[in-house]
Coordinates of C-alpha atoms and ligand atoms in Angstrom, one line a residue:
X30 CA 0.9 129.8 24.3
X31 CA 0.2 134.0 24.7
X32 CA 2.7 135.2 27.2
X33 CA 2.0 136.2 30.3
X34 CA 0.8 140.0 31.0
X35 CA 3.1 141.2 34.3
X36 CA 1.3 143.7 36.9
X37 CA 3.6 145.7 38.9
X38 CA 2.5 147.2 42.5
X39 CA 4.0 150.7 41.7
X40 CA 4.4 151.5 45.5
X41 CA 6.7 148.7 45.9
X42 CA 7.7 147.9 42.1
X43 CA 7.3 143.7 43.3
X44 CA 6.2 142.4 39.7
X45 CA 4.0 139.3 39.5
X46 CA 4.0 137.4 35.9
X47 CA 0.2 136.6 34.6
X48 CA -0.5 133.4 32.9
X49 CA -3.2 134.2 30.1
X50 CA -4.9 130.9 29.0
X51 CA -6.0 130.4 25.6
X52 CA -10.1 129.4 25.1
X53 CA -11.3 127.3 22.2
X54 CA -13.0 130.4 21.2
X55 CA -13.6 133.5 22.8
X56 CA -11.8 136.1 25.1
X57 CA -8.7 134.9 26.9
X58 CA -8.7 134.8 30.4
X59 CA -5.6 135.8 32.7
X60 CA -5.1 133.6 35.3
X61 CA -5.3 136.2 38.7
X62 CA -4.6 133.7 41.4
X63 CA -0.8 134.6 41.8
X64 CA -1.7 138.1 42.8
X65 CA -3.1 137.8 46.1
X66 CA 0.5 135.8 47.2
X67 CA 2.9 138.0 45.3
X68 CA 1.2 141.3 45.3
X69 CA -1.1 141.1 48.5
X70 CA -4.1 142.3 46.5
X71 CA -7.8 140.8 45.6
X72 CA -9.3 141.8 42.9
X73 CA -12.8 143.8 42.7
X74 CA -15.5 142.8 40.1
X75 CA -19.1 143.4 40.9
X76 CA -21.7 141.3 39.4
X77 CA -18.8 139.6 37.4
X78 CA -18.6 141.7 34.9
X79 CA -14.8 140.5 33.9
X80 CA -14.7 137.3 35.8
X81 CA -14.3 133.7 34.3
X82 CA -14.7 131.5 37.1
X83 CA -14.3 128.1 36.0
X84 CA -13.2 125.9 33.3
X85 CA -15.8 124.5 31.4
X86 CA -16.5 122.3 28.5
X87 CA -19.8 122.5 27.7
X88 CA -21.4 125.5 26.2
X89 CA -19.8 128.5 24.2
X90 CA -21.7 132.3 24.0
X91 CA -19.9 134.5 21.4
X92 CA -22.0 137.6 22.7
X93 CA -21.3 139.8 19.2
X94 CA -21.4 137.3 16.5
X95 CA -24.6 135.6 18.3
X96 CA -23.4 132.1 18.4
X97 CA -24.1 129.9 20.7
X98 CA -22.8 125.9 20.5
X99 CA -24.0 123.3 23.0
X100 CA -20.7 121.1 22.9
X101 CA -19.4 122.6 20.0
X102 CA -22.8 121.9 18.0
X103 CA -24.5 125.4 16.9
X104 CA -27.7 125.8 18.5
X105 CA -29.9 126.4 14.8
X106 CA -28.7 122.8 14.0
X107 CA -29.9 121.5 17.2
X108 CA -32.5 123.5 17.2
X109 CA -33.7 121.5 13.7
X110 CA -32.6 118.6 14.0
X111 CA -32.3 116.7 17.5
X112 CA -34.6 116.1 20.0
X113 CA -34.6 117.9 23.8
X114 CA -33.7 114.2 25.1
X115 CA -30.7 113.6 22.7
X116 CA -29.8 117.5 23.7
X117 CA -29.9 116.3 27.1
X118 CA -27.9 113.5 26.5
X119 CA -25.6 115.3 24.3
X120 CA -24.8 117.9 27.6
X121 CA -24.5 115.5 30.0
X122 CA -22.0 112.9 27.8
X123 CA -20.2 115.6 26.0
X124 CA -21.6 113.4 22.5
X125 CA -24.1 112.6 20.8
X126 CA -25.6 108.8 21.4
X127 CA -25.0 105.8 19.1
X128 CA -28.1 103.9 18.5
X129 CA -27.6 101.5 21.4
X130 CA -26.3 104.5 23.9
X131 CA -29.2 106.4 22.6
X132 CA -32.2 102.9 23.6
X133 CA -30.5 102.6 26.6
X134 CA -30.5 106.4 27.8
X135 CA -34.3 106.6 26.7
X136 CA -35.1 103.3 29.1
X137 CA -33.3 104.5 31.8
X138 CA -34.7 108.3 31.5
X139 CA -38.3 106.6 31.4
X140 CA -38.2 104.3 34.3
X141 CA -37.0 107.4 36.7
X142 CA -40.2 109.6 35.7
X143 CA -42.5 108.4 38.3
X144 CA -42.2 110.6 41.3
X145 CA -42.4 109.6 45.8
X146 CA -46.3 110.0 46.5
X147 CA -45.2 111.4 49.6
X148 CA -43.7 114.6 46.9
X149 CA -47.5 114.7 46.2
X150 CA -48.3 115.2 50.0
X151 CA -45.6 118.2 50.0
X152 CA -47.5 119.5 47.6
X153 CA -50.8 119.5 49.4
X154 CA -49.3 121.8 51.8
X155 CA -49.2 124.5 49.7
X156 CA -52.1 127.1 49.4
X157 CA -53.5 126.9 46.0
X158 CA -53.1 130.3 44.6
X159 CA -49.2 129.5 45.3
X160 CA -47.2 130.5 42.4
X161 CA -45.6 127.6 40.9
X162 CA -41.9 128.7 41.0
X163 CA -42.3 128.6 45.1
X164 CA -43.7 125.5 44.5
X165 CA -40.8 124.0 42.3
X166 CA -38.7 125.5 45.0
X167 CA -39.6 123.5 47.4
X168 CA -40.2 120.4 45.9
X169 CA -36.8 120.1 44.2
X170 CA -35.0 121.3 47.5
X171 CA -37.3 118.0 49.1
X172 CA -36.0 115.3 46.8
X173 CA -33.4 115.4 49.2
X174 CA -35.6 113.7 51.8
X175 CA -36.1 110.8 49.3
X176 CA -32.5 110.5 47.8
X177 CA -29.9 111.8 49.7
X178 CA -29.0 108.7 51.2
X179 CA -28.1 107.0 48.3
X180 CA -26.0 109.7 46.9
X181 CA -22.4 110.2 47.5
X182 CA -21.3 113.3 45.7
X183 CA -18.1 112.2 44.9
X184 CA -19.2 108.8 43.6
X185 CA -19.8 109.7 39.7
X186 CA -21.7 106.8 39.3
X187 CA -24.2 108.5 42.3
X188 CA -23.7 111.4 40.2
X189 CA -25.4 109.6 36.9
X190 CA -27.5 108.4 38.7
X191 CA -28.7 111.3 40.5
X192 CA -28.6 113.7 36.8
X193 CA -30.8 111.3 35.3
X194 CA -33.3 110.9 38.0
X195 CA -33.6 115.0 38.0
X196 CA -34.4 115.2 34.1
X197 CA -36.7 112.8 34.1
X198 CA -38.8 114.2 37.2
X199 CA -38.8 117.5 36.2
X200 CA -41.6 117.6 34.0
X201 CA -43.9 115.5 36.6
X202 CA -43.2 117.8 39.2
X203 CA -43.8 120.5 37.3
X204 CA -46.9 119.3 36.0
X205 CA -48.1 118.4 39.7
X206 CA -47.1 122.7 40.7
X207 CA -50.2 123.3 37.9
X208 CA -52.8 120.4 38.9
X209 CA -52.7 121.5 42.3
X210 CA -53.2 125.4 41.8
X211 CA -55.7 124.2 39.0
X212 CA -57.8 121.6 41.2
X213 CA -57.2 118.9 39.2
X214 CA -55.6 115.7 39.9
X215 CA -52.0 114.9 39.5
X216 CA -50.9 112.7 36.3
X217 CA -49.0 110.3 36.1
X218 CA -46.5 109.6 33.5
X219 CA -47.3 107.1 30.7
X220 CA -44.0 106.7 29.2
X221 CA -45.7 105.0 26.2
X222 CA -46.0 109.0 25.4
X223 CA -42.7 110.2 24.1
X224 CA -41.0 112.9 26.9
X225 CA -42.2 116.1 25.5
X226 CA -45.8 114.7 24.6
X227 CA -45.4 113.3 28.4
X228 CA -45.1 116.5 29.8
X229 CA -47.9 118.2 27.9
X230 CA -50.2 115.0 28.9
X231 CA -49.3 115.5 32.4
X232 CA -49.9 119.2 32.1
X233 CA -52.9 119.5 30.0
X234 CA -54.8 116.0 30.4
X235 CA -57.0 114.4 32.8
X236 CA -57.8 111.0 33.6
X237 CA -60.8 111.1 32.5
X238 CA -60.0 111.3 29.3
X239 CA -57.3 110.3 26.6
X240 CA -55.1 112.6 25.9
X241 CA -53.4 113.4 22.4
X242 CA -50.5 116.0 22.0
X243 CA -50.9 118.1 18.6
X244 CA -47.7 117.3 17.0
X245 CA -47.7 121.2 16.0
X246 CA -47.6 122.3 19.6
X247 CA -45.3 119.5 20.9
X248 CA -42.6 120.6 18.3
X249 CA -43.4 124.0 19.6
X250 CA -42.2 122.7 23.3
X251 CA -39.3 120.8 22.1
X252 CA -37.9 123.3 20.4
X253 CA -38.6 126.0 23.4
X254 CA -36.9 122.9 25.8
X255 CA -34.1 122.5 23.3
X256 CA -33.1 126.5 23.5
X257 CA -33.6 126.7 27.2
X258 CA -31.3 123.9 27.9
X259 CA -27.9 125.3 28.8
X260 CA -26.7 129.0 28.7
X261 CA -23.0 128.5 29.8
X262 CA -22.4 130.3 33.4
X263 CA -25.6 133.1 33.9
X264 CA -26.8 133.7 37.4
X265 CA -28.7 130.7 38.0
X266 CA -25.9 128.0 36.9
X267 CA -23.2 130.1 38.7
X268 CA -25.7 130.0 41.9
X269 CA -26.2 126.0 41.3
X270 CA -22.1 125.6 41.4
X271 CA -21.8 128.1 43.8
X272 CA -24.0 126.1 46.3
X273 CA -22.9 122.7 44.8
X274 CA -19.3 124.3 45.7
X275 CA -19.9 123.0 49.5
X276 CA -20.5 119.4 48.6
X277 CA -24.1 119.9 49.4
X278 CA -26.7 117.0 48.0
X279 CA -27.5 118.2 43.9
X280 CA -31.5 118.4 44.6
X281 CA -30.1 121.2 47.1
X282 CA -28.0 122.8 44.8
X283 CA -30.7 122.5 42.1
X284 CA -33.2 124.0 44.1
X285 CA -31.2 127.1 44.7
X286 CA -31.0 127.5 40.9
X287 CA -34.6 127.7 40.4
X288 CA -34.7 130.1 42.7
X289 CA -32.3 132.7 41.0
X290 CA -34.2 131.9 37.5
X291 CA -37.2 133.1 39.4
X292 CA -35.9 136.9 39.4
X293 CA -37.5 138.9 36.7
X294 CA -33.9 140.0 35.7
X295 CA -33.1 136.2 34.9
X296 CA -36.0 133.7 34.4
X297 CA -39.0 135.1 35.2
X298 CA -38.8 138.3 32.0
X299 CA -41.0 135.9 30.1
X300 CA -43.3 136.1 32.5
X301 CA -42.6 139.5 32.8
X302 CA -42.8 140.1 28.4
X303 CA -46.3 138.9 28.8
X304 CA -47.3 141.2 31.4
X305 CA -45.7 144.6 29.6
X306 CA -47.6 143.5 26.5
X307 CA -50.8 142.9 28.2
X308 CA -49.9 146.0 29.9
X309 CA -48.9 148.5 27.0
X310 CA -52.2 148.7 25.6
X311 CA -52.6 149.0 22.1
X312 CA -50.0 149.0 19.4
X313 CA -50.5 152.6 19.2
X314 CA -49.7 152.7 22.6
X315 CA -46.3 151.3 22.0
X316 CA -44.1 154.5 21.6
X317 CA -45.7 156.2 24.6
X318 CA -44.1 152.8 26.3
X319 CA -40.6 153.3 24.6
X320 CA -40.6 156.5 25.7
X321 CA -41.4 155.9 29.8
X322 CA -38.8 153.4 29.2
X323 CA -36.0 155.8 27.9
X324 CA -36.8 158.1 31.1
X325 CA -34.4 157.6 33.3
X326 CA -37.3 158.5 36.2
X327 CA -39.4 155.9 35.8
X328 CA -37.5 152.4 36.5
X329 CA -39.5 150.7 33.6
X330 CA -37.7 148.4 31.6
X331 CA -38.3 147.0 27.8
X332 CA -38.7 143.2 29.3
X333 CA -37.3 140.6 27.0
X334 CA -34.5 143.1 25.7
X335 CA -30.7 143.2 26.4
X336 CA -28.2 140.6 27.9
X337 CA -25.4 140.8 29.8
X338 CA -23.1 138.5 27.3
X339 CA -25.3 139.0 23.7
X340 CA -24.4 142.4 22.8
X341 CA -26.1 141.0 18.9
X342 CA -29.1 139.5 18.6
X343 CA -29.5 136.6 20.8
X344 CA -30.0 133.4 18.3
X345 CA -32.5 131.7 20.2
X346 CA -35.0 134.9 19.6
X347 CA -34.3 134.6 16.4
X348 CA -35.3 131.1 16.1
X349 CA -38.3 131.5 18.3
X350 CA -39.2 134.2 16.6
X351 CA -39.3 132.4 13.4
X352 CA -41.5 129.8 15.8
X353 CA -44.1 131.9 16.6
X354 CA -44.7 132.9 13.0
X355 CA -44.9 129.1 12.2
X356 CA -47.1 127.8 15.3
X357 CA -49.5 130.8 15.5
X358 CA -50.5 130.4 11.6
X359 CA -50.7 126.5 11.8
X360 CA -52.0 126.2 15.7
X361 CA -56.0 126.9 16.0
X362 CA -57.3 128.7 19.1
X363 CA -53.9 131.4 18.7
X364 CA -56.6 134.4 18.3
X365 CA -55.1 135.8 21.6
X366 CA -51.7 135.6 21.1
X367 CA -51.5 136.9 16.9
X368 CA -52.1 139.9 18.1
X369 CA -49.8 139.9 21.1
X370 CA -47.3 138.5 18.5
X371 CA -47.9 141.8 16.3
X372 CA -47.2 144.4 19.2
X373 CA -43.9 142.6 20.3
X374 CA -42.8 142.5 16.8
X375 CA -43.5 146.7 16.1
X376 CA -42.3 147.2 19.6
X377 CA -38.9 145.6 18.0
X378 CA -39.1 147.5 15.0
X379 CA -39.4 150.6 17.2
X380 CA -36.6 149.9 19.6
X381 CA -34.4 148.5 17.4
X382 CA -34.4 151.9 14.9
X383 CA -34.1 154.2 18.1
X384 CA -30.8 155.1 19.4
X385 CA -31.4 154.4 23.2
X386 CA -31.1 150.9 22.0
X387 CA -28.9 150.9 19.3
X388 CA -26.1 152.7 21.5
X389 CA -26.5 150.3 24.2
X390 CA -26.6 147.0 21.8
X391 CA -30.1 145.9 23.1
X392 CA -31.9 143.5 21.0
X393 CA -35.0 141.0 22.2
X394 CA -33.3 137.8 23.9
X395 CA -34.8 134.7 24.3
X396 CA -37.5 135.5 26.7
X397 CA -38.9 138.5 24.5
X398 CA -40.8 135.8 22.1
X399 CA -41.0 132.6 24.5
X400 CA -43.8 133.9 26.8
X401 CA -46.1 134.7 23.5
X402 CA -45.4 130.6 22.2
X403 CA -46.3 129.7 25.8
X404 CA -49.1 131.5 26.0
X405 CA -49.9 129.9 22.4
X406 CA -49.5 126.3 23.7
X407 CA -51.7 127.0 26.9
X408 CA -49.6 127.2 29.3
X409 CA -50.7 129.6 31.9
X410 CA -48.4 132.8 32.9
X411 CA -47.3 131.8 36.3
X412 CA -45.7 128.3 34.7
X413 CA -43.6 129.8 32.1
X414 CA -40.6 130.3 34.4
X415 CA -41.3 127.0 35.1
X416 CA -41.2 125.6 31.7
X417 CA -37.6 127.1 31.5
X418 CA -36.6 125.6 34.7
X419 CA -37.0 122.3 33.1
X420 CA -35.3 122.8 30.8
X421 CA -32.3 124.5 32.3
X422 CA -32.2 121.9 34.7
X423 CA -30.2 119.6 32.6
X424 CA -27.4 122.5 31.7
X425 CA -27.4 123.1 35.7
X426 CA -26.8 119.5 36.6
X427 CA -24.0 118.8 33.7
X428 CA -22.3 122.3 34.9
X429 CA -22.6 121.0 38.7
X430 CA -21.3 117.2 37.5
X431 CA -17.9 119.0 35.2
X432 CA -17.3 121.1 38.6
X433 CA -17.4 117.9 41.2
X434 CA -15.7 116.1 38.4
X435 CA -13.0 118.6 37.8
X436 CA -9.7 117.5 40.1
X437 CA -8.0 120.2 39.2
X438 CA -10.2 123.5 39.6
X439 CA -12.9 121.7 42.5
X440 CA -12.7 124.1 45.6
X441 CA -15.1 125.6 47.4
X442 CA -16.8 128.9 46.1
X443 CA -15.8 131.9 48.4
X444 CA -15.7 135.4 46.8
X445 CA -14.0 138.2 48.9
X446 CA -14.9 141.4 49.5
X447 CA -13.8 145.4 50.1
X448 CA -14.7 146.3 53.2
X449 CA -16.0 149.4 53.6
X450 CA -17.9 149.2 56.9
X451 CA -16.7 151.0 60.5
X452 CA -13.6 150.9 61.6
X453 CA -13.3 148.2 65.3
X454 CA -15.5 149.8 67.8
X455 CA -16.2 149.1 71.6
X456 CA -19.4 148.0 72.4
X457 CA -21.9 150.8 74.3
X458 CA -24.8 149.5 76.9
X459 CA -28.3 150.8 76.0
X460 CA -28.4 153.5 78.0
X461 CA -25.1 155.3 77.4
X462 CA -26.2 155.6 73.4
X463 CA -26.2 158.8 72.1
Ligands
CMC10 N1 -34.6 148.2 28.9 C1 -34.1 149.4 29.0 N2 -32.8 149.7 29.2 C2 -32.0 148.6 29.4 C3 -32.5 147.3 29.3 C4 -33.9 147.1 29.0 N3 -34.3 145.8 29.0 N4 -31.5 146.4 29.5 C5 -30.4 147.2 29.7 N5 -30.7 148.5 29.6 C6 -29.8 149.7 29.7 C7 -29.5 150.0 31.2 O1 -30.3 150.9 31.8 C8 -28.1 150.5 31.0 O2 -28.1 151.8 30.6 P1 -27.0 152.9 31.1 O3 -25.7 152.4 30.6 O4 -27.4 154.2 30.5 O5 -27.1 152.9 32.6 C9 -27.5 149.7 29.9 O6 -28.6 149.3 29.1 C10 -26.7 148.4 30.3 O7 -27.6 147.6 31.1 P2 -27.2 146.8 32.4 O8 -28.4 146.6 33.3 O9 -26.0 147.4 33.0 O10 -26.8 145.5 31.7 P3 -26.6 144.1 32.5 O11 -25.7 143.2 31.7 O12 -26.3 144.3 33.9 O13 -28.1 143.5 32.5 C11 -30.1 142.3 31.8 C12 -28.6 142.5 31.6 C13 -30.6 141.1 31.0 C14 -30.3 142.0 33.3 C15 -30.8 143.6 31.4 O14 -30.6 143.9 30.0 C16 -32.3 143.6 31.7 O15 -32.7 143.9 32.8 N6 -33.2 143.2 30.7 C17 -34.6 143.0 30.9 C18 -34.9 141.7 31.6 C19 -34.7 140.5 30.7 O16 -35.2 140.5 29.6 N7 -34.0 139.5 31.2 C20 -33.8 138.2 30.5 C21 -32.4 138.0 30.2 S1 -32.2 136.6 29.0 C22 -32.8 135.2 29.7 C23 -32.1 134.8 30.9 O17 -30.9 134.8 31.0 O18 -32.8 134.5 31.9

């Protein structure tokens, strides 16, 4: 047990003792919640820069080594070797499945994947050319309407219940945001398919026809799904336990995490990758880029590159990276994207040897690659921040499920704030302003 660090108020010399508790890995934390009482301070950190605000179990970041572990389990052998479902299962439990835990999770994850027809009338409301993240807003935030009834949030067998029902709708909802801008009809699922050829039937066939996943291109996805999965507490997760915080209905508190992933900040950069590639020109246009980036002036930013916690290169652009090597020289119909592929790779090699980036530890993170094996597998731009969303959306539902489920820690989310607004004022009428 470290011992605790003691901050003294110097006007006053009253002393407050600091517990500092010990992580599996990683930084230790000092615990700051005795220094409002003793002291009569807050604390000030913007954008949570120094900030751990929960206890948590399920995924580990170290930002300089580039490690990341889904319950202890490193990401590359995940990555390999499991499946997005078992990855799933593995966040949500905490452990991998036995055979039986594994038959049984499968069942119950196929009979949920049918979604309300009355979703599919929500839909209709939307104008076609709506992107599909204001779709997925919506829709999620409306499973409400259907469920909320039969979900008490601090029944964990409601909770189960409720987690299992949003992984396996994701992908049909999802599915139904594309059909509908495309002006085709909505799939259903055919849960003879396994989940990840599911999606891509739902998302690529018609019912016209039968539809055959390319084994290539479906490993592609599940590894993409596999990677997305769960990311420990970034903006979007913290905004799903923020909201969940209240005791407000998950679908709510789901909802409100697509709609941070959306920002091109978060989420929405491999959209964003895409469109600075397309953008940039030719590779001989690439340090003319690097160089409007560097200018302070113009506000441009090399998308796909730097993160707040990896201050190394993030491992899953590493494995992706390796991906798109392997799908675009086994995948037919990649003529588009090799080249793509090439101009993000020199546009590494350029910012990686120049010392903008090398003094402020920028290297490509996950979205820097993603967009081009997207792109690869057909998926058009405005769904790959959609693709990640279901994905994330199991790593927000187990990080909303440890929260309600932790006895100890479970409070209400309510930051404070320094106050720098006027002084009390009286009110003036209208006419008597200056
Ligand atoms: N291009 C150019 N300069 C950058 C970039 C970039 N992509 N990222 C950071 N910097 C600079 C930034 O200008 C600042 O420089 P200075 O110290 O001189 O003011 C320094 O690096 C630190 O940046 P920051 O914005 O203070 O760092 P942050 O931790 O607040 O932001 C980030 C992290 C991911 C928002 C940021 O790196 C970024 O905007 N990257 C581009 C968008 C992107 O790829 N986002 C996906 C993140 S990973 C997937 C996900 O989580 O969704």
């Amino acid at each position: 047990m470290p011992k605790p660090l003691t901050l003294t108020d110097p006007e006053t010399g009253h002393k407050v003792d600091l517990p500092v508790l010990e992580p599996t890995y990683g930084t230790p934390v000092i615990d700051i919640t005795g220094v409002p009482r003793e002291l009569g301070f807050f604390t000030h950190d913007p954008g949570f820069m120094s900030t751990s605000a929960c206890r948590s179990n399920v995924t580990f970041i170290d930002g300089d080594e580039g490690i990341l572990l889904y319950r202890g389990y490193p990401i590359e052998q995940l990555a390999e070797k499991s499946s997005f479902l078992e990855v799933c299962y593995l966040l949500i439990h905490g452990e991998l499945p036995t055979t039986s835990e594994w038959e049984a999770f499968q069942n119950d994850i196929r009979s949920r994947t049918m979604v309300h027809e009355g979703l599919r009338t929500i839909i209709t409301g939307y104008r076609r050319g709506s992107h599909p993240m204001a779709m997925m807003v919506g829709l999620v935030g409306a499973l409400s309407g259907f469920y909320h009834d039969a979900l008490d949030v601090n029944d964990p067998v409601h909770r189960m219940r409720c987690i299992r029902q949003l992984v396996a709708k994701m992908p049909t909802i999802a599915a139904d945001t594309h059909k509908w801008g495309a002006g085709q009809p909505f799939m259903h699922p055919d849960n003879a398919y396994g989940f990840v050829e599911n999606f891509m039937r739902m998302m690529f066939g018609v019912p016209a026809e039968p539809y055959e996943a390319d084994p290539v291109a479906a490993r592609a996805l599940e590894l993409m799904m596999i990677l997305h999965a769960d990311h420990e507490q970034n903006a979007s997760t913290s905004t799903v336990r923020l909201c969940g915080s209240s005791g407000t209905n998950p679908f709510a508190a789901i909802a409100a995490g697509i709609a941070t992933l959306w920002g091109p900040a978060h989420g929405g950069a491999n959209e964003a990758v895409i469109r600075m590639l397309s953008g940039i020109g030719s590779r001989g246009d690439i340090p003319r880029f690097i160089d409007r980036v560097k200018d302070r002036e113009s506000g441009v930013r090399l998308m796909g590159f730097g993160h707040r916690v990896y201050k190394s290169y993030d491992p899953r652009a590493s494995i992706i990276r390796d991906a798109c090597h392997e799908l675009l020289s086994n995948l037919e119909g990649t003529e588009r994207e090799q080249p793509m592929f090439e101009s993000a790779l020199e546009l590494e090699r350029i910012a990686r040897s120049d010392d903008y980036f090398i003094e402020r530890n920028l290297y490509p993170n996950v979205d820097f690659y993603s967009g081009i094996i997207l792109s690869a597998l057909g998926f058009p731009l405005n769904m790959f921040t959609v693709i990640f969303a279901v994905a994330r959306t199991v790593g927000w539902i187990t990080q909303w499920n440890e929260m309600i489920g932790d006895a100890e820690d479970f409070r209400i989310g309510r930051p404070r704030q320094l106050y720098l607004g006027h002084a009390r004022r009286d009110y003036v009428p209208t006419g008597e302003r200056s």
